[in-house]
XYZ file of C-alpha atoms in Angstrom:
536
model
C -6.978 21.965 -18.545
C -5.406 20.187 -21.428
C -7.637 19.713 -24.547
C -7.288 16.273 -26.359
C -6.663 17.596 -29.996
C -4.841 15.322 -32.223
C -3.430 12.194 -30.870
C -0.548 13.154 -29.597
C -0.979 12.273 -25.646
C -0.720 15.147 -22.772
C 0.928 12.911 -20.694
C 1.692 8.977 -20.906
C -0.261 8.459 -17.017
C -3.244 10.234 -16.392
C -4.204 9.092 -12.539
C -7.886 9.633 -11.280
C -7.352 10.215 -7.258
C -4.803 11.965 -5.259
C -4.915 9.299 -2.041
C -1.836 7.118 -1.075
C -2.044 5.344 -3.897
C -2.814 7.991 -6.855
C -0.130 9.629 -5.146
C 2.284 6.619 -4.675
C 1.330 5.341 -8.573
C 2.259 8.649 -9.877
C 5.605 8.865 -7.918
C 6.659 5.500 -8.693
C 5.767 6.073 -12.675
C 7.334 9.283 -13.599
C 10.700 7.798 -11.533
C 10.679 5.312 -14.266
C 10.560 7.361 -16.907
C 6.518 8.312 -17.337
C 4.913 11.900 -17.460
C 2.451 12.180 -15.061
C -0.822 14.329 -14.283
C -2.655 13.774 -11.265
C -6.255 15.145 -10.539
C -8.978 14.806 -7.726
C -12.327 16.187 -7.208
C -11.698 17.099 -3.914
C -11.668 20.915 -3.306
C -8.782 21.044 -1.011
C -6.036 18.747 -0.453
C -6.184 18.203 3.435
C -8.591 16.515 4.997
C -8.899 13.622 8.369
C -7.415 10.374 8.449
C -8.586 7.492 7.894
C -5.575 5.167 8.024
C -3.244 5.387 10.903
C -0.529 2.700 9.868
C 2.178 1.781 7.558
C 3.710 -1.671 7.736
C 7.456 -2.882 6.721
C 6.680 -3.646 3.026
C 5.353 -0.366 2.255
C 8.209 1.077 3.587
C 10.588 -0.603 1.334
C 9.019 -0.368 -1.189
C 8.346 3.648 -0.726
C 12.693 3.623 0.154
C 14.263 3.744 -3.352
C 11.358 6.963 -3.935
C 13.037 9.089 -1.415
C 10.065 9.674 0.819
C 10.745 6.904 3.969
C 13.087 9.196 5.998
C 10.224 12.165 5.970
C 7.502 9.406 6.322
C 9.556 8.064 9.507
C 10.237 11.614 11.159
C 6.559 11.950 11.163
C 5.816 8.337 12.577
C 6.069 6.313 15.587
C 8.415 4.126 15.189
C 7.697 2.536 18.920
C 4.521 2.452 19.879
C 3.697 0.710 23.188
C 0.081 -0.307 23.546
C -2.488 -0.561 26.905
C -4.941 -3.538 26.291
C -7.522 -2.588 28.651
C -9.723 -6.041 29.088
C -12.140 -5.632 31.920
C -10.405 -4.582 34.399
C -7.545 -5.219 33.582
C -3.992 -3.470 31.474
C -1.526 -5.690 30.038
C 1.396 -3.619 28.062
C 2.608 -4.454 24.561
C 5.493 -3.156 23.354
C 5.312 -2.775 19.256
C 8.449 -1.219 18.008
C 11.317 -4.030 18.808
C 10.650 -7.016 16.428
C 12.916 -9.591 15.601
C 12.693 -8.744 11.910
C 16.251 -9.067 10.552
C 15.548 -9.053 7.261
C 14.424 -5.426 6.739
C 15.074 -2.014 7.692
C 11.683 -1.529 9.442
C 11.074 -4.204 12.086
C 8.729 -2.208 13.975
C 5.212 -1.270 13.576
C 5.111 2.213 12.321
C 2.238 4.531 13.847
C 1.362 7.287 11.106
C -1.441 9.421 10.127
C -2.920 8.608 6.380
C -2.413 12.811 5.672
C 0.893 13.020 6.758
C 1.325 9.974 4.035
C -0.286 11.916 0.934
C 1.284 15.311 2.582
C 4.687 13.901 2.248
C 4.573 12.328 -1.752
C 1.897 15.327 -2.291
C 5.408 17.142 -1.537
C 7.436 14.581 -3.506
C 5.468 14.920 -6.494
C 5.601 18.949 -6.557
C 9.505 18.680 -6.153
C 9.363 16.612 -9.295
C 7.424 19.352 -10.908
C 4.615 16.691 -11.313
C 1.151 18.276 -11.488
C -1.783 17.031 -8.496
C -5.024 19.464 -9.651
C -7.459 19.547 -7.350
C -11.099 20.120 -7.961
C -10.524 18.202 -10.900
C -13.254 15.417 -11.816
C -12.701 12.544 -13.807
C -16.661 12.117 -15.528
C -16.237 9.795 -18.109
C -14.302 8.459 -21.683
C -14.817 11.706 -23.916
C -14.551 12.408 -27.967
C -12.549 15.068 -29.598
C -13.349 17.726 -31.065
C -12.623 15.338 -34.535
C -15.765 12.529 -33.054
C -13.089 10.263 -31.845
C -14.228 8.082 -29.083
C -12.666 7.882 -25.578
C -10.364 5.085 -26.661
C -8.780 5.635 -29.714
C -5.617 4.962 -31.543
C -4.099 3.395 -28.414
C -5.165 6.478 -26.275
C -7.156 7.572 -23.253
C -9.551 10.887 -23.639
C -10.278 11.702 -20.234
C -13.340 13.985 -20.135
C -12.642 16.209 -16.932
C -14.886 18.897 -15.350
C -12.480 21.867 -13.280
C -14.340 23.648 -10.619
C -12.372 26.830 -12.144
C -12.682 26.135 -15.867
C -15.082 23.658 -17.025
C -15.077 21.052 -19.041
C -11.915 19.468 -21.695
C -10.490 16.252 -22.131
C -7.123 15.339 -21.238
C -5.202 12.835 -23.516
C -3.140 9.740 -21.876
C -1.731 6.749 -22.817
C -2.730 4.943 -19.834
C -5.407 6.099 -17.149
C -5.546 4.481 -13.674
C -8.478 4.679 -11.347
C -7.545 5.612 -7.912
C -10.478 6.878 -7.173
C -11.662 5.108 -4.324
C -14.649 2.355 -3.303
C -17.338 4.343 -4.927
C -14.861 4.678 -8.196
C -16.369 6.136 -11.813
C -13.044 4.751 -13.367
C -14.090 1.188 -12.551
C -17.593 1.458 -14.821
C -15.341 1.793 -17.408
C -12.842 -1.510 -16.888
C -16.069 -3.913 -17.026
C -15.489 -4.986 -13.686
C -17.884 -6.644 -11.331
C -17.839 -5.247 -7.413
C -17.620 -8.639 -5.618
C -18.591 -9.116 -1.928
C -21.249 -7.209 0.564
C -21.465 -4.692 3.336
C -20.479 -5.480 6.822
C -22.995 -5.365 9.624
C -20.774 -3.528 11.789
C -19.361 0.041 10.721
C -16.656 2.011 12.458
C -16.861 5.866 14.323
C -13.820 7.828 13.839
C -13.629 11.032 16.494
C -10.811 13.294 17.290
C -11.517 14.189 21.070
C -9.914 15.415 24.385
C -10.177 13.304 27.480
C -10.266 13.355 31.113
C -9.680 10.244 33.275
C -6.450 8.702 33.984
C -5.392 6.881 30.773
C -1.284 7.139 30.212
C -0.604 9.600 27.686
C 1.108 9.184 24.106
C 0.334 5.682 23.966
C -1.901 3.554 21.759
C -4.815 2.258 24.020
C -6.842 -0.584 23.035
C -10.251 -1.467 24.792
C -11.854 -5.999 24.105
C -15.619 -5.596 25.010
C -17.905 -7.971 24.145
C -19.495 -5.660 21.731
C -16.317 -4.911 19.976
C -13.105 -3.319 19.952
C -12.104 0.912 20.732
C -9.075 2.052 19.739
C -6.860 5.697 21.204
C -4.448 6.352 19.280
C -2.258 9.610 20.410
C -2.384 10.890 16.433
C -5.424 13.285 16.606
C -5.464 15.557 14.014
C -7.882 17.814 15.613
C -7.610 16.934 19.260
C -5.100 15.009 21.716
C -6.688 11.541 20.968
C -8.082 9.837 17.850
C -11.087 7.570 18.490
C -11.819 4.114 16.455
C -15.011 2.006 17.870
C -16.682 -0.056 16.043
C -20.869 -0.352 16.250
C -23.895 -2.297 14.495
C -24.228 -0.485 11.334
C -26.753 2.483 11.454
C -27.772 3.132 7.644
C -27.986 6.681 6.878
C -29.239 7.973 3.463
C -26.165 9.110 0.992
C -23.301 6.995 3.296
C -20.616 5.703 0.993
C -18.432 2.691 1.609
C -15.217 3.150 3.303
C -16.040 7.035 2.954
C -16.154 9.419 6.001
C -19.986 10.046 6.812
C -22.120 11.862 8.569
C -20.223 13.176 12.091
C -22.090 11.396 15.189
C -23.497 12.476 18.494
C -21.127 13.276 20.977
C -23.650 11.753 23.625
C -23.086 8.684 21.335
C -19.477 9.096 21.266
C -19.283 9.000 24.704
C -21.503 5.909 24.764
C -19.101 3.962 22.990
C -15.746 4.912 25.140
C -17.662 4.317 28.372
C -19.307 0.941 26.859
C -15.398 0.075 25.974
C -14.645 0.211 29.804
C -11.630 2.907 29.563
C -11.076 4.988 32.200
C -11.639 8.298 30.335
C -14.407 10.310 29.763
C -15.086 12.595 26.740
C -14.745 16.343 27.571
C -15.118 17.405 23.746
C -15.691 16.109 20.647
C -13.819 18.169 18.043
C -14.726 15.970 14.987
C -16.002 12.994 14.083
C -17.625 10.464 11.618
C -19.195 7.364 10.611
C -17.839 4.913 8.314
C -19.706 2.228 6.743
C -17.773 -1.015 5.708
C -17.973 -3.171 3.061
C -15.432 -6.130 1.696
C -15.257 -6.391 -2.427
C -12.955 -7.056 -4.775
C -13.527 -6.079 -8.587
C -13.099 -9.156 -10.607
C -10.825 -7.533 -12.805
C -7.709 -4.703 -11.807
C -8.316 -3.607 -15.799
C -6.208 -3.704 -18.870
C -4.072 -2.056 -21.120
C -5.046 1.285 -21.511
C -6.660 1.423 -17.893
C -6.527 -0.021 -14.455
C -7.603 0.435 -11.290
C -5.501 0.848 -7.835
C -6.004 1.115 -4.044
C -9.309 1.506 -2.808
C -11.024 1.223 -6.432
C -10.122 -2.651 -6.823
C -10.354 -3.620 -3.515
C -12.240 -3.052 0.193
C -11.960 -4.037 3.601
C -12.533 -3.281 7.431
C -9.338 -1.716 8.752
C -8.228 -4.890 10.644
C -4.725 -5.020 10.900
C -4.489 -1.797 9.192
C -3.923 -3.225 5.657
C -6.162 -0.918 3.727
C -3.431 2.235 3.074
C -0.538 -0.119 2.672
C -2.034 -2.582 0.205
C -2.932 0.301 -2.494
C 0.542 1.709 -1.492
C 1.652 -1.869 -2.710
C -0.734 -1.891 -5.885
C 0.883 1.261 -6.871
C 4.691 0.397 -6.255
C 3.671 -3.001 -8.604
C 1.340 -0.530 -11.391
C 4.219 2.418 -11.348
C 6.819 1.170 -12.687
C 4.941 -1.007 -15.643
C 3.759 1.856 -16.401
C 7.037 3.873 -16.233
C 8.845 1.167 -18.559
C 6.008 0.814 -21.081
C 5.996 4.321 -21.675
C 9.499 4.557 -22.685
C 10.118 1.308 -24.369
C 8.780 2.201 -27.535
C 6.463 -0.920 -28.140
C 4.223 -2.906 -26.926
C 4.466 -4.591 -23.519
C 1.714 -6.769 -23.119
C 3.127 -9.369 -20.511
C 4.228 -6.952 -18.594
C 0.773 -5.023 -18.480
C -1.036 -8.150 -17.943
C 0.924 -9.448 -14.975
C -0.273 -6.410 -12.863
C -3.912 -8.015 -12.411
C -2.316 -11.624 -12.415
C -0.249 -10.210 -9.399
C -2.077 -7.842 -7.366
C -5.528 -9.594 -7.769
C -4.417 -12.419 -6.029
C -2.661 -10.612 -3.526
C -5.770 -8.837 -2.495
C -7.886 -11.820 -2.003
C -5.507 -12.918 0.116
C -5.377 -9.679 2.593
C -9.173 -9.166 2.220
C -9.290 -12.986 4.029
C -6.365 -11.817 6.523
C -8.535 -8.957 7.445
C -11.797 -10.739 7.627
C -10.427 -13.435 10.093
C -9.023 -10.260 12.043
C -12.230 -7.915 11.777
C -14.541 -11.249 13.077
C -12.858 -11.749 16.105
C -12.641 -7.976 17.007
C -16.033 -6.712 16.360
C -18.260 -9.255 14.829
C -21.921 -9.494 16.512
C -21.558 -13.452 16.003
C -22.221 -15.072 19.257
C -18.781 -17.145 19.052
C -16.355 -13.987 18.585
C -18.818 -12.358 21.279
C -18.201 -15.021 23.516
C -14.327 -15.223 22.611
C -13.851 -11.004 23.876
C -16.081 -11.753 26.324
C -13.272 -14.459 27.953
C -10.631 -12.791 26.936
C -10.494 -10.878 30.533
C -10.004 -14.521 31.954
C -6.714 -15.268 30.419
C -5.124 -11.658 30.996
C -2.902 -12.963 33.799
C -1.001 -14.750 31.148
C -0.745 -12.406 28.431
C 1.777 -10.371 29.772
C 4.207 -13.344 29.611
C 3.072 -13.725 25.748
C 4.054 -10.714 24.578
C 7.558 -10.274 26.727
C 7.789 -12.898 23.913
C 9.830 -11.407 20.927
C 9.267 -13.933 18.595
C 5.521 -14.270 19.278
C 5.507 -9.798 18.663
C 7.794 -10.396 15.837
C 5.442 -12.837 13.866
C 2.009 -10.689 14.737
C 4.300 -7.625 13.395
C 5.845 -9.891 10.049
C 2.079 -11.073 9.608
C 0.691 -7.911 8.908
C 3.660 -6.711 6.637
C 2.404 -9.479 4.156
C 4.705 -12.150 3.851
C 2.178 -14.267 1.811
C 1.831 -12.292 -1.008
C 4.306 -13.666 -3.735
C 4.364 -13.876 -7.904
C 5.407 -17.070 -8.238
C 2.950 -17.769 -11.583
C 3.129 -14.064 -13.162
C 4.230 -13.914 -16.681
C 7.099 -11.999 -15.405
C 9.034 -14.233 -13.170
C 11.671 -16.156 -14.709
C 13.351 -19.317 -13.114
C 16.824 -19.887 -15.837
C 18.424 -23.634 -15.103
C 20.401 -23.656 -13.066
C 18.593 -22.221 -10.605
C 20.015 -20.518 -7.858
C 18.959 -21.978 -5.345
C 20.393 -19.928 -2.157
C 18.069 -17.073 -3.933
C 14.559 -16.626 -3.009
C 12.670 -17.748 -6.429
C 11.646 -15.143 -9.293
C 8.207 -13.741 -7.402
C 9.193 -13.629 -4.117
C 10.221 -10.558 -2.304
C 14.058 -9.849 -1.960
C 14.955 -9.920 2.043
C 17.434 -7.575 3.324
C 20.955 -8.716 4.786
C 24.433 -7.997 4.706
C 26.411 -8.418 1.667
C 29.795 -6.825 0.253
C 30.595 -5.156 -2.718
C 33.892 -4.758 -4.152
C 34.866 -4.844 -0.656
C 32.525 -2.623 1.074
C 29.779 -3.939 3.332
C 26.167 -2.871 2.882
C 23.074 -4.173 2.702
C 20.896 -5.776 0.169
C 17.846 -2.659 0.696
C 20.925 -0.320 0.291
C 21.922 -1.394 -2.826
C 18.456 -1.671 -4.008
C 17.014 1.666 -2.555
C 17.148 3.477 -6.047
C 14.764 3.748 -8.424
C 14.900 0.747 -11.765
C 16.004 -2.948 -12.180
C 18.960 -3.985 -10.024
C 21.109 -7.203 -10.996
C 23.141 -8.969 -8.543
C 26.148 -11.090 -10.104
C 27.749 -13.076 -7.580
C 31.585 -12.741 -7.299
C 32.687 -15.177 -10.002
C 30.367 -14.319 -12.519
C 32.355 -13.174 -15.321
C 31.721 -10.062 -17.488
C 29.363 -11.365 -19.792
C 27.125 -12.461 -16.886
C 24.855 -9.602 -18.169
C 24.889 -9.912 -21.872
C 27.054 -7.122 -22.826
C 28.916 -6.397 -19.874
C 29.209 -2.919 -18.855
C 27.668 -1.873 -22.016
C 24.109 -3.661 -20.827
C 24.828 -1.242 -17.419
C 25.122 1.971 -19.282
C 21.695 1.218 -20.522
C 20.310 4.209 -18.353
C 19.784 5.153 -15.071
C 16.901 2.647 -14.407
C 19.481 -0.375 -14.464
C 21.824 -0.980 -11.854
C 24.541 -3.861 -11.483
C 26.096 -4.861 -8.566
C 28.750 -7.239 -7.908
C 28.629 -8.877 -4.353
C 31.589 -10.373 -3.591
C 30.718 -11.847 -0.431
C 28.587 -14.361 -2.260
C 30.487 -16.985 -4.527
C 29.220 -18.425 -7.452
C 28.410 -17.532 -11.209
C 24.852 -16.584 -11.118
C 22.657 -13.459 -11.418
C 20.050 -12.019 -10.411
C 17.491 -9.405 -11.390
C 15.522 -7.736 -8.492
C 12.233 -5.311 -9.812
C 11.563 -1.711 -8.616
C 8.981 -3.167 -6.190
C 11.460 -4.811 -4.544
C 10.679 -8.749 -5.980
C 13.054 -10.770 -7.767
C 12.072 -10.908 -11.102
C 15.128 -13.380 -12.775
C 17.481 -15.487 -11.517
C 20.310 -18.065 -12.753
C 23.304 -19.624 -10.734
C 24.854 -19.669 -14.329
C 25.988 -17.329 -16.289
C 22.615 -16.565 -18.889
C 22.919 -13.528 -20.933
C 20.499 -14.215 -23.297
C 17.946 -15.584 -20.534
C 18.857 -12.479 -18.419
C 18.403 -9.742 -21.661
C 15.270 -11.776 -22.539
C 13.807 -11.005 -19.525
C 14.782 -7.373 -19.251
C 13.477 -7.136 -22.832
C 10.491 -8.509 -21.587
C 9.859 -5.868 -18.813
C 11.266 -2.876 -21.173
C 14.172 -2.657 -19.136
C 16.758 -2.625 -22.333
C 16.220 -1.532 -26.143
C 16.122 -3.170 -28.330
């Protein structure tokens, strides 16, 4: 374990958790230019599931990091579902969206360790360091009396299961660390919100009965929602019920729990009125729920990510992919500022003034969702409870493309824009046939000198890409083809299948970040000075 002597840092990002987002926020630092150590308290680096889902915008934002082709040979990429209501099966199909403006129109069906397997893998062939029974306890001193922040510095006091105590030295530390985080005592933050009445059972388990194999099979009972998912990690099938909360001394938010009867196991399948019965019970657990959000995401030298600033029932499966997408926006801020060679605050700043935002806005998605599929409220009781009424005329619903295609769009986010961050830049005259600086960049065809591609091509490597339209002339960017040999975190390309004179700058998260239908090069190398994209 590193000791903190001096003040010369170990490593610029020091990230407490090794989940989807430690993991993501490390990847997405050190390809912009950070050094990274990750640690975890956990003793070993598998364990079960929770999350079973990624959704489009994780994806693309995961593309440019080299990881989306493993993630995708691991996934289902078309999942058909069984909703069993009463006695009756209507089939979804899930994996043919109209979704032309990205790469992933589909919902993709994946297990939450094959996620952290594959970066876990990512990070190792980028020689970054994950340590495992590592634990983050606290802001240390050196051996000098400093105190845990000092001289723009983070002294990480760390206990090893193998060699004690020592303190690790950072310039920034992030918190991934989960609902029950340490790192957030130390941002000042305030753990809005309250526990849910209704908690979920998670059970890998084999099956007799006649249920069709490989499929996702969802159960509407007026006592709440079971889910099958063919993904068990343990056993054929993966169980997800949901049940009036049953408190249990030492139970942690959104943490697995103590593992639950089989006899009650059973209970809920047959209460869920599938046609299955449990054989065996290889695993399970119970997980109590809880929504929050910490009223602040931290600041400059530490932050929190993922589960840490923000938690929710797993409605609509948001819970992995929205700390995926609070450590694709963190990353790279953190990349940039530790390379620039000064100060960044803007850009530091407009991680909270982003993502903060962003979360209130899933945690209400998934509230709406989690009320109507499990609440004890008499209303959403009553709503399940008709729901077997109107099955005749589901089926002709969902052989409705556009009406599978906005369910699957919904849950990949759309809402969540920067419009007001410090870092989004609208230069007169603005081009208006661009979506605005804080909006996500959609993928569609273009040309380039020529060539046709795609916008998600052209943007699936890691740094700031600029787009100049085909009559923007050479000093467009400032300096021309100077400004491009800045390094390998800026990229310009020149579509010449869209006329005009403007430019514009898309972030590594996949948002535009600057745009101009003129030609601005002192607008345009404002803003990338303002990011840390250029020297100065």
């Amino acid at each position: 374990m590193a000791g903190g002597q001096g003040t010369t840092a170990d490593t610029d990002v020091l990230v407490v958790g090794a989940g989807p987002a430690g993991l993501t926020t490390a990847l997405q630092a050190h390809a912009h230019g950070a050094t990274v150590r990750v640690v975890d308290r956990r003793g070993q680096r598998i364990r079960p599931s929770r999350a079973m889902m990624l959704h489009a915008r994780a994806l693309e934002g995961l593309r440019p990091l080299g990881v989306t082709d493993e993630l995708l040979d691991r996934a289902d990429t078309t999942p058909q579902a069984r909703i069993h209501l009463g006695p009756r099966v209507v089939e979804a199909r899930l994996g043919h969206a109209i979704l032309p403006d990205t790469a992933f129109p589909h919902l993709t069906l994946v297990r939450q360790a094959d996620v952290e397997d594959v970066l876990w893998q990512e990070l190792q062939a980028k020689g970054v360091p994950v340590d495992w029974g590592v634990e983050f306890r606290g802001l240390g001193t050196e051996a000098s009396g400093s105190p845990g922040l000092h001289g723009g510095l983070v002294h990480a006091e760390l206990h090893a299961s193998s060699s004690g105590h020592g303190l690790h030295v950072s310039r920034f530390l992030v918190g991934c660390d989960g609902q029950a985080s340490t790192v957030r005592g130390f941002t000042g933050a305030q753990w809005r919100g309250g526990p849910y009445r209704v908690e979920t059972v998670l059970a890998d388990v084999e099956l007799d009965g006649t249920l069709d194999p490989g499929l996702l099979h969802v159960a509407v009972g007026g006592t709440g929602l079971a889910f099958l998912f063919a993904l068990g990690e343990g056993a054929t099938w993966r169980m997800l019920a949901t049940r009036p909360a049953v408190p249990h001394p030492g139970a942690r938010f959104g943490q697995l729990g103590p593992s639950v009867p089989p006899e009650e196991v059973a209970r809920l399948l047959t209460e869920a009125g599938l046609d299955a019965a449990v054989r065996e019970v290889r695993w399970s657990a119970q997980v109590p729920l809880q929504h929050r959000v910490a009223s602040t995401f931290g600041s400059d030298p530490v932050f929190l990510a993922g589960d840490a600033a923000h938690a929710h029932s797993p409605a609509g499966g948001q819970g992995m992919n929205n700390g995926v997408l609070d450590a694709l926006n963190l990353g790279w801020k953190l990349g940039f500022a530790s390379t620039a060679g000064r100060r960044l605050p803007e850009l530091l700043e407009s991680y909270g003034q982003e993502r903060r935002p962003a979360a209130r806005q899933v945690l209400a998605l998934t509230h709406v969702i989690f009320f109507g599929e499990a609440s004890p409220h008499p209303a959403a009781r009553l709503a399940r409870n008709v729901l077997p009424a109107v099955a005749p005329v589901l089926p002709l619903l969902l052989r409705r493309q556009w009406l599978t295609s906005k369910g699957i769009r919904l849950l990949a986010q759309p809402f969540v824009r920067y419009r007001d961050s410090a870092i989004s830049r609208d230069c007169p005259p603005r081009a208006g046939k661009w979506p605005r600086p804080g909006e996500r960049l959609p993928d569609a065809p273009v040309a380039v000198d020529g060539r046709a591609a795609r916008l998600h091509e052209l943007t699936a490597a890691p740094g700031i890409h600029l787009l100049l339209e085909r009559d923007a002339g050479t000093g467009a960017v400032g300096a021309g083809p100077a400004l491009a040999n800045q390094g390998p975190l800026l990229h310009v390309h020149r579509l010449t299948s869209h006329p005009g004179r403007g430019v514009v700058a898309v972030r590594p998260d996949g948002y535009v970040g600057f745009r101009s239908s003129g030609e601005d090069p002192a607008g345009l190398r404002d803003w990338l000075r303002l990011v840390g994209a250029v020297r100065d």
